[in-house]
XYZ file of N, CA and C in Angstrom:
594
model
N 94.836 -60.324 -5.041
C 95.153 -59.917 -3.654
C 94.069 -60.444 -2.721
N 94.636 -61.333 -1.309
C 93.418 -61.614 -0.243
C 92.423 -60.362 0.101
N 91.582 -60.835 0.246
C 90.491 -60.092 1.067
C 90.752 -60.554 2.767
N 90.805 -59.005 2.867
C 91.147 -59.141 4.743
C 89.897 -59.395 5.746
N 89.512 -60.214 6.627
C 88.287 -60.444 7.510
C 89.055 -59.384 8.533
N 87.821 -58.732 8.589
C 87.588 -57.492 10.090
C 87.927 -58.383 11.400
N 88.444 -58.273 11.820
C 88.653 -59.055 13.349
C 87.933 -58.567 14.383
N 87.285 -59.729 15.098
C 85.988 -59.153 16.254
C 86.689 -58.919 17.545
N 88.231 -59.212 17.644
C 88.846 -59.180 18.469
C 89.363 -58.138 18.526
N 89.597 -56.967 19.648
C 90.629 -56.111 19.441
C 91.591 -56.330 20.628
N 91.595 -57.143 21.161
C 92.942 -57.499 22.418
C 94.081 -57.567 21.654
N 94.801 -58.312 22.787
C 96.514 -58.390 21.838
C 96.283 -59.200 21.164
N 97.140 -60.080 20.714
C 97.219 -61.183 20.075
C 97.198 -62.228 20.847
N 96.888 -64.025 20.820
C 96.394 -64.838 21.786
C 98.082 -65.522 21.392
N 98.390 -65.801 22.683
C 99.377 -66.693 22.330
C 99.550 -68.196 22.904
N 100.393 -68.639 23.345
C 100.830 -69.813 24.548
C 99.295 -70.980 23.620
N 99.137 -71.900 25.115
C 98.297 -72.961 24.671
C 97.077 -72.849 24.730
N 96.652 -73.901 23.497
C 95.422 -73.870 23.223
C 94.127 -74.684 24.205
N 92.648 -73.915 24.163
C 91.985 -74.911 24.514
C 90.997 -75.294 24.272
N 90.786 -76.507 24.433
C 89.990 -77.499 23.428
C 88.842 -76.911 22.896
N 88.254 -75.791 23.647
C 86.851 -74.663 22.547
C 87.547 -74.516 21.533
N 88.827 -73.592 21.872
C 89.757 -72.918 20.231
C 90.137 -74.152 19.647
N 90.553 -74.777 19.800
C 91.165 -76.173 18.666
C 89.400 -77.121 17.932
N 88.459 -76.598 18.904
C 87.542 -77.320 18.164
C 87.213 -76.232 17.043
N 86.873 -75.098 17.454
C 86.500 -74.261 16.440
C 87.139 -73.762 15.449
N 88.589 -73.996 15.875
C 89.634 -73.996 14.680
C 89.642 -74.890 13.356
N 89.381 -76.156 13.867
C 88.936 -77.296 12.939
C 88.098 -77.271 12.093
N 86.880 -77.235 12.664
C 85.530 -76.978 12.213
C 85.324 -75.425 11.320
N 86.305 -74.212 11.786
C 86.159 -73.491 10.912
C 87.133 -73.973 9.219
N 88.370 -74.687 9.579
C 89.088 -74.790 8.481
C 88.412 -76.194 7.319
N 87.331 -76.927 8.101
C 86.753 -77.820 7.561
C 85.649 -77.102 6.355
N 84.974 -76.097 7.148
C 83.641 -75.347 6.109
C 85.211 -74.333 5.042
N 85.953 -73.903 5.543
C 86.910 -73.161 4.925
C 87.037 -73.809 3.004
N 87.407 -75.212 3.684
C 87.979 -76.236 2.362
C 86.671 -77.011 1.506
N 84.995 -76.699 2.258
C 84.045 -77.038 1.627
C 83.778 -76.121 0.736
N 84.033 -74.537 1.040
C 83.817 -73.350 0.197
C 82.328 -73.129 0.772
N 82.118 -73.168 2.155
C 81.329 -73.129 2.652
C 81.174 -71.611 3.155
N 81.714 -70.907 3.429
C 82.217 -69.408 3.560
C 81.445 -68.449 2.636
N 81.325 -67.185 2.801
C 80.818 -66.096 2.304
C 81.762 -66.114 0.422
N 81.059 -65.969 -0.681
C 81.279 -65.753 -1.613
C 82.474 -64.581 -1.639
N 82.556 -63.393 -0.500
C 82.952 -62.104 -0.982
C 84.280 -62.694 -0.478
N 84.624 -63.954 0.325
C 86.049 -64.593 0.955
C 86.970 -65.190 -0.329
N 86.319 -65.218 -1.294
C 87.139 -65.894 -2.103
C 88.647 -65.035 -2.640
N 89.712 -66.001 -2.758
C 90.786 -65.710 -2.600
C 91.824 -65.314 -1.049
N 90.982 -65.567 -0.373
C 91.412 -65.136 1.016
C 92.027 -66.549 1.237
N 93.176 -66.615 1.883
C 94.152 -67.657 2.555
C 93.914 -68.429 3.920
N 93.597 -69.263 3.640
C 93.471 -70.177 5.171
C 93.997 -69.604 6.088
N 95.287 -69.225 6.035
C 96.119 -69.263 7.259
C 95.773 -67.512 7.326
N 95.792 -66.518 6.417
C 95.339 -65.292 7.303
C 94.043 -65.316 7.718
N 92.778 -65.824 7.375
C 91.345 -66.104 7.566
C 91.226 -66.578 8.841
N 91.907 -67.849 8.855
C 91.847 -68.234 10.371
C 92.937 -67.157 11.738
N 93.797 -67.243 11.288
C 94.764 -65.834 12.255
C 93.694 -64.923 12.820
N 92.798 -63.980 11.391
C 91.989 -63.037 12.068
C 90.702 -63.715 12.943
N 90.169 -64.858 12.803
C 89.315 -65.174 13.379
C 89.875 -65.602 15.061
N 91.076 -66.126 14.998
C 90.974 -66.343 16.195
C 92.113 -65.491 16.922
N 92.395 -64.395 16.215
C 93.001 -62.937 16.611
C 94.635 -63.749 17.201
N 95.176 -64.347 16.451
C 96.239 -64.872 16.494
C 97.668 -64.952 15.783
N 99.145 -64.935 15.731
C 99.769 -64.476 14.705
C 100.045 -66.372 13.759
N 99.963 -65.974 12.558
C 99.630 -66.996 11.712
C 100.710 -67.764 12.241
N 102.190 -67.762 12.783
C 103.468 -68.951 12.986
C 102.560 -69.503 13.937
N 101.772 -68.943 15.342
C 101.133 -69.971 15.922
C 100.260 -70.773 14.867
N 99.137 -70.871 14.009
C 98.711 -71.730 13.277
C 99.795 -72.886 13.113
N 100.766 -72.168 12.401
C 101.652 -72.994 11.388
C 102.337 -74.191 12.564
N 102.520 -74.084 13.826
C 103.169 -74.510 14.873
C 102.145 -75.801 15.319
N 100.614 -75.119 15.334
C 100.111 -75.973 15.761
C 99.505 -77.287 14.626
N 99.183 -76.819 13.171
C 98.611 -77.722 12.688
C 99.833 -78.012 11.418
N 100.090 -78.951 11.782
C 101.474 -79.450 10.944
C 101.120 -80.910 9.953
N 101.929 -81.343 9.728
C 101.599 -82.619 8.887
C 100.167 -82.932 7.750
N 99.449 -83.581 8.052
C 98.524 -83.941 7.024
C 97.470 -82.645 7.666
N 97.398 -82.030 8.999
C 96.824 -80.869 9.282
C 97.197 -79.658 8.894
N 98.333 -79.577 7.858
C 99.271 -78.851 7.799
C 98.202 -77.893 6.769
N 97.948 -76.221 6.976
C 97.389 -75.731 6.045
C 97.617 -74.548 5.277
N 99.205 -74.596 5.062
C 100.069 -74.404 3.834
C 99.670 -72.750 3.294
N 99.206 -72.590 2.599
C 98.696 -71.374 1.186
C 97.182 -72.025 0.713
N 96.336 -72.480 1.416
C 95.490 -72.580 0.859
C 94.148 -71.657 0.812
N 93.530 -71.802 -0.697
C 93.381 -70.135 -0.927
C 91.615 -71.026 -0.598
N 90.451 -69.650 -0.443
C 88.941 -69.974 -0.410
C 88.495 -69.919 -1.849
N 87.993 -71.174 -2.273
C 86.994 -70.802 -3.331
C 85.127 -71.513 -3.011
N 84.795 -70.537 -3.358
C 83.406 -70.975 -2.667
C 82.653 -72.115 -3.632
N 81.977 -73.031 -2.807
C 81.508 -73.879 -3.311
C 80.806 -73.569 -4.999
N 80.683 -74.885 -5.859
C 79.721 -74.163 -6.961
C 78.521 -75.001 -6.553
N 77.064 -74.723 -7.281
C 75.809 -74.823 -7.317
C 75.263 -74.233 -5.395
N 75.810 -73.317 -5.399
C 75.616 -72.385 -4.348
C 73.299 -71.728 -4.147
N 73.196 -72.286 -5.651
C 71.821 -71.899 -5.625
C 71.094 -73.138 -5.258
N 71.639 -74.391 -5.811
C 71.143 -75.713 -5.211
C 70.703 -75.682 -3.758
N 68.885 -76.247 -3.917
C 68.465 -76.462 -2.381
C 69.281 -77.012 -1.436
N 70.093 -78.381 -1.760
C 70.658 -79.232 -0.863
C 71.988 -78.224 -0.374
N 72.605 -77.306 -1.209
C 73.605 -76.783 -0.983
C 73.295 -75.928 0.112
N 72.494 -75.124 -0.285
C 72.260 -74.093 0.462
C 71.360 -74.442 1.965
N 71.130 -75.304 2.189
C 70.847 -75.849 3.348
C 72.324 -76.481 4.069
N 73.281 -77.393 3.504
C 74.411 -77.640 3.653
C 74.956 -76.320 4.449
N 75.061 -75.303 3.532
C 75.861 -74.106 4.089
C 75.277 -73.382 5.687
N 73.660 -73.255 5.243
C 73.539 -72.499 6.523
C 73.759 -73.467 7.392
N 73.786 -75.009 7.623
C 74.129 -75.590 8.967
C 75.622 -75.648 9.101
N 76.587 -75.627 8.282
C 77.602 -75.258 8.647
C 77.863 -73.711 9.052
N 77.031 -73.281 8.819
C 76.882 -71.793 9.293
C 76.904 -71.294 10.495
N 75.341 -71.912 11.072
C 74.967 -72.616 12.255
C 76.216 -72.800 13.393
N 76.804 -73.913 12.620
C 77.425 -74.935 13.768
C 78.654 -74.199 13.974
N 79.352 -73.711 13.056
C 80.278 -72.452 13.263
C 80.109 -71.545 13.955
N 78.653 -70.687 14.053
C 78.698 -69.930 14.958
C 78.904 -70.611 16.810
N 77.854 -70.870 16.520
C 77.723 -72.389 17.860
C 79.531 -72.311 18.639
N 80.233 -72.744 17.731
C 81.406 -73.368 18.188
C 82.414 -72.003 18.532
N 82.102 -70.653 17.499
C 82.647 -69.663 18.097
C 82.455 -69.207 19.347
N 80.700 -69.110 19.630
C 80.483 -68.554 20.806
C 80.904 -69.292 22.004
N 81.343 -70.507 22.019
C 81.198 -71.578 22.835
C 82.829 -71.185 23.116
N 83.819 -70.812 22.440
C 85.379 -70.363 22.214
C 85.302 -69.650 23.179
N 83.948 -68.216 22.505
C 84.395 -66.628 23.533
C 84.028 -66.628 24.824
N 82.773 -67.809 25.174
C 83.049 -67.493 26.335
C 83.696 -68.620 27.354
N 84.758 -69.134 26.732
C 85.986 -69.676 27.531
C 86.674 -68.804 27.571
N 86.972 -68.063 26.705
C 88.013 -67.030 26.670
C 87.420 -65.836 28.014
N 86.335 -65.648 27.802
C 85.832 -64.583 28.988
C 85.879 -65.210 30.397
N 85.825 -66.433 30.449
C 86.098 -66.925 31.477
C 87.509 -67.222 32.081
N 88.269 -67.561 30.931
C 89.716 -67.207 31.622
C 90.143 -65.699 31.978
N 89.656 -64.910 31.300
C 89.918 -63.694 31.584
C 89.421 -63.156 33.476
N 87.933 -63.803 33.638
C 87.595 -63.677 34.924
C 88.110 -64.473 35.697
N 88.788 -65.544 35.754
C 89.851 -66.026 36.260
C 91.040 -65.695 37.248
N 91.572 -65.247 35.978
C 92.906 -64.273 35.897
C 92.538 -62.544 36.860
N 91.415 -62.043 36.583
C 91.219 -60.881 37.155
C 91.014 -61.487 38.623
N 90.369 -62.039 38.726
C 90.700 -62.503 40.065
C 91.644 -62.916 41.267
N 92.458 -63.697 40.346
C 94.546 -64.133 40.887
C 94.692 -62.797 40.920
N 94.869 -62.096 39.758
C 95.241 -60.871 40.104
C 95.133 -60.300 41.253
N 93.699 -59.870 41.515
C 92.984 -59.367 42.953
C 93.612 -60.220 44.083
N 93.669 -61.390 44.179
C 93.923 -61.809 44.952
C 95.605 -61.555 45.440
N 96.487 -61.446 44.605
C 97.634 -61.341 44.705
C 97.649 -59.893 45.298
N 97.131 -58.736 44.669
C 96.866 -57.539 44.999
C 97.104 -57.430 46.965
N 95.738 -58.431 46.941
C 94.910 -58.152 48.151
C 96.014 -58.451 49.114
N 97.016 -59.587 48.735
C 97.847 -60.316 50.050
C 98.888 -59.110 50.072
N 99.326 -58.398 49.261
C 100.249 -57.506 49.329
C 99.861 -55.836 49.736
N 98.670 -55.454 49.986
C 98.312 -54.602 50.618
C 97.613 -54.652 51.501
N 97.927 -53.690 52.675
C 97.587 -54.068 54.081
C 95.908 -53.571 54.071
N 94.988 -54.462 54.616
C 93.783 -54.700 54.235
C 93.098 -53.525 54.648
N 93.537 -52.149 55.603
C 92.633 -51.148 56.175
C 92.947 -50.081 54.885
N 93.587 -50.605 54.469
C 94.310 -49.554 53.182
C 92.872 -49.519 52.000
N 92.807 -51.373 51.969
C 91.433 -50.853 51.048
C 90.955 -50.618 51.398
N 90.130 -50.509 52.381
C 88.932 -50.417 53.404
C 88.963 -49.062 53.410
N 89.938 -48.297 53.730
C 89.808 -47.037 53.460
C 89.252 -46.379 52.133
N 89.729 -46.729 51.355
C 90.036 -46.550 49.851
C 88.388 -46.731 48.982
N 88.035 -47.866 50.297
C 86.627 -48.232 49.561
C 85.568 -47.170 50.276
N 85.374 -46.816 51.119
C 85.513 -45.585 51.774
C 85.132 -44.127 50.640
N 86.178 -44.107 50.405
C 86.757 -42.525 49.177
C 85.753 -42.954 48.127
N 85.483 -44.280 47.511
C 84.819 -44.046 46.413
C 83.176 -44.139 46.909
N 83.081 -44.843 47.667
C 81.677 -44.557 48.091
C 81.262 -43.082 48.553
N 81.901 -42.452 48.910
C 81.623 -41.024 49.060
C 81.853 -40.073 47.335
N 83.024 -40.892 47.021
C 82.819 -39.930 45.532
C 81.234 -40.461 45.144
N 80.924 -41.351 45.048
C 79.245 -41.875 44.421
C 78.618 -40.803 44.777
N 78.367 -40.756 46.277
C 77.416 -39.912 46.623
C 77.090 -38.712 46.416
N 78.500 -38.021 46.016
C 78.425 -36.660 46.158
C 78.036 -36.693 44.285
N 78.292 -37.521 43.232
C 78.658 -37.487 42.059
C 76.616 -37.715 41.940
N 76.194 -38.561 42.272
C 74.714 -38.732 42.836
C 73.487 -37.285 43.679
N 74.797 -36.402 44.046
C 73.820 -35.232 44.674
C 72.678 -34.637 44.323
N 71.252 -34.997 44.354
C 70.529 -34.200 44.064
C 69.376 -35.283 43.175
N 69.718 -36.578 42.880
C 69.217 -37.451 42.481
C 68.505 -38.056 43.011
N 68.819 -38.100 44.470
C 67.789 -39.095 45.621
C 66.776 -37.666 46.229
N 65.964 -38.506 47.010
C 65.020 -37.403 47.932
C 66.081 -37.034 48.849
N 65.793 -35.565 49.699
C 66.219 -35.481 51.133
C 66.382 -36.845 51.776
N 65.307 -37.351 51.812
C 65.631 -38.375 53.019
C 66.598 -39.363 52.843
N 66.484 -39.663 51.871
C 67.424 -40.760 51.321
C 68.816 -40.262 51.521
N 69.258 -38.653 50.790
C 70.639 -38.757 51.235
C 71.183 -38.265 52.110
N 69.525 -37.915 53.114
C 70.583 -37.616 54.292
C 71.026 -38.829 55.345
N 70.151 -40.236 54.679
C 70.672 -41.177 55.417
C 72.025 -41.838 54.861
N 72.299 -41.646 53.605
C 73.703 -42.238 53.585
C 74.355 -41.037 53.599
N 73.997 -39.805 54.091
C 75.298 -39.084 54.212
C 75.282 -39.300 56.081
N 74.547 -39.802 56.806
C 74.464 -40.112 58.248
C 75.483 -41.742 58.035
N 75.517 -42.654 57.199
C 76.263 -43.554 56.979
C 77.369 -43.351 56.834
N 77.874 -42.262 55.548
C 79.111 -41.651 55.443
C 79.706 -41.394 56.366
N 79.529 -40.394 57.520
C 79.809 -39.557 58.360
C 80.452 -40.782 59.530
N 79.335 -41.925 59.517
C 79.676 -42.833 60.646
C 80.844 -44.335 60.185
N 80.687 -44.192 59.073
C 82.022 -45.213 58.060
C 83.526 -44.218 58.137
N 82.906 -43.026 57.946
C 84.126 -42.011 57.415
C 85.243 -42.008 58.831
N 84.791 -42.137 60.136
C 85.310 -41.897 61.416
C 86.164 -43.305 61.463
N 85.686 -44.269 60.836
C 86.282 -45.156 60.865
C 87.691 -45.235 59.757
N 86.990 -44.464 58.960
C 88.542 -43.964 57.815
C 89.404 -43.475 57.981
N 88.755 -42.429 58.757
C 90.144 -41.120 59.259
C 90.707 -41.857 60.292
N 90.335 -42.703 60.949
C 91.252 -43.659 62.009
C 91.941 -44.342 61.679
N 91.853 -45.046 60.359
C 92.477 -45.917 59.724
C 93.609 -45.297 59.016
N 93.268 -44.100 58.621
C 94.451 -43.044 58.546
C 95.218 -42.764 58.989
N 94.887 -42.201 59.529
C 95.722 -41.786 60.931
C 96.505 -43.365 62.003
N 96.539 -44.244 62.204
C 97.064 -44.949 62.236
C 98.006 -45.985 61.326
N 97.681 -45.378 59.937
C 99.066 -46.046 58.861
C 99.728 -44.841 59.020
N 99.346 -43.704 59.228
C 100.655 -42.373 58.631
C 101.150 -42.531 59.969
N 101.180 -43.025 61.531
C 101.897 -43.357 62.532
C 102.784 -44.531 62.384
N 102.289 -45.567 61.998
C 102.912 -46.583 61.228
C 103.851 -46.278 60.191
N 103.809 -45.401 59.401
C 104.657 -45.044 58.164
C 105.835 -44.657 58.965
N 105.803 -43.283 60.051
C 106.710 -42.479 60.833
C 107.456 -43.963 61.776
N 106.893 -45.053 61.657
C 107.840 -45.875 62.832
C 108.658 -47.408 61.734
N 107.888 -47.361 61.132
C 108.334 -48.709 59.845
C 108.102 -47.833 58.469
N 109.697 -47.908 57.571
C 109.473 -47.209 56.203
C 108.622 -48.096 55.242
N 108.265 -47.448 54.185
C 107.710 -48.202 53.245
C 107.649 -49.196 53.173
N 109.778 -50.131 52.823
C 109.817 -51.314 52.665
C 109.977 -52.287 53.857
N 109.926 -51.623 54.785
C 109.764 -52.761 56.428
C 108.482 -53.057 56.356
N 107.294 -52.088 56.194
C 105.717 -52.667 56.599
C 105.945 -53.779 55.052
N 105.873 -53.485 53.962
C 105.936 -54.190 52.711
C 106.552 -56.144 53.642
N 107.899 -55.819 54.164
C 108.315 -56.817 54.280
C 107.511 -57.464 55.427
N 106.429 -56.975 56.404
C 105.980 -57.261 57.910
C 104.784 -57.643 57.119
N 103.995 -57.305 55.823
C 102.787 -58.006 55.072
C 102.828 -59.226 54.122
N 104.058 -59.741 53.977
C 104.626 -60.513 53.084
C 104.536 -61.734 53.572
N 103.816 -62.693 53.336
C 104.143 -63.811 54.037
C 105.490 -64.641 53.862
N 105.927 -65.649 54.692
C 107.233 -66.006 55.039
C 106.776 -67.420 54.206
């Protein structure tokens, strides 16, 4: 029976296309994979679930992407022999090395698409809500801080951002009070449609 690798990933599963970090480190991991370059305790473990958990992926994507003479079938880990040999064991830790190298170099593409994406997001957010709305909103949590903060600063300190509060906050309750007049003259989906660009 395979031995299962712990996955460092706990997101969903990665799907759609690849990029060139993941396809390098994909390679380079299935290259030390077939040297038996891998941890002794991997043996019997399957290419195709080994790599899946490493790059937190469902194995038909593998199978989709590396086909033909890349094609990597049922192939099982057996770890190199003369594993005690100097030359070997220098062999291994630089494939060791260069594996890690090429993972970290993966995650943080991956973290970077992610900050990307949180951003479009925001941005999409932002065009579809009317901008005093956050402003307000940003407002509410800066006052939750403060009060959640009570007793942490000196006097002086919070009585100057509660003198800030007080003079932001006038600007909130106005901002209030002029969408709930707005609400009473345009419903929900008229202002929705009057923020929408054409």
């Amino acid at each position: 029976m395979s031995k299962h690798i712990c996955s460092t990933h706990a997101n969903a599963l990665r799907r759609g296309k690849w990029t060139p970090e993941e396809e390098e480190f994909a390679k380079y991991t299935i290259s030390v994979f077939q040297s038996g370059y891998l941890s002794e305790e991997l043996a019997g473990t399957t290419l195709r679930s080994y790599l899946s958990e490493k790059l937190n992926c469902d194995p038909m994507r593998l199978t989709k992407k590396f086909q033909g003479k890349l094609a990597i079938g049922k192939k099982i880990f057996t770890p190199c022999p003369d594993r005690d040999n100097p030359v070997v064991v220098r062999e291994i830790e630089d494939a060791q090395k260069e594996l890690g190298r090429l993972e970290k170099q993966w995650l943080k593409r991956m973290s970077t698409q992610k900050e990307e994406q949180n951003i479009e997001n925001s941005d999409v957010y932002t065009d579809l809500v009317d901008p005093r709305v956050i402003q307000a909103a940003a407002w509410v949590e800066k006052a939750n801080q403060q009060l959640e903060r009570k007793g942490q600063d000196s006097a002086e300190t919070e009585m100057e951002k509660l003198k800030s509060l007080i003079q932001s906050g006038t600007i909130a309750m106005q901002i209030t009070q002029d969408l709930n007049r707005e609400e009473e003259v345009f419903p929900p989906e008229e202002s929705l449609k009057r923020k929408r660009p054409m």
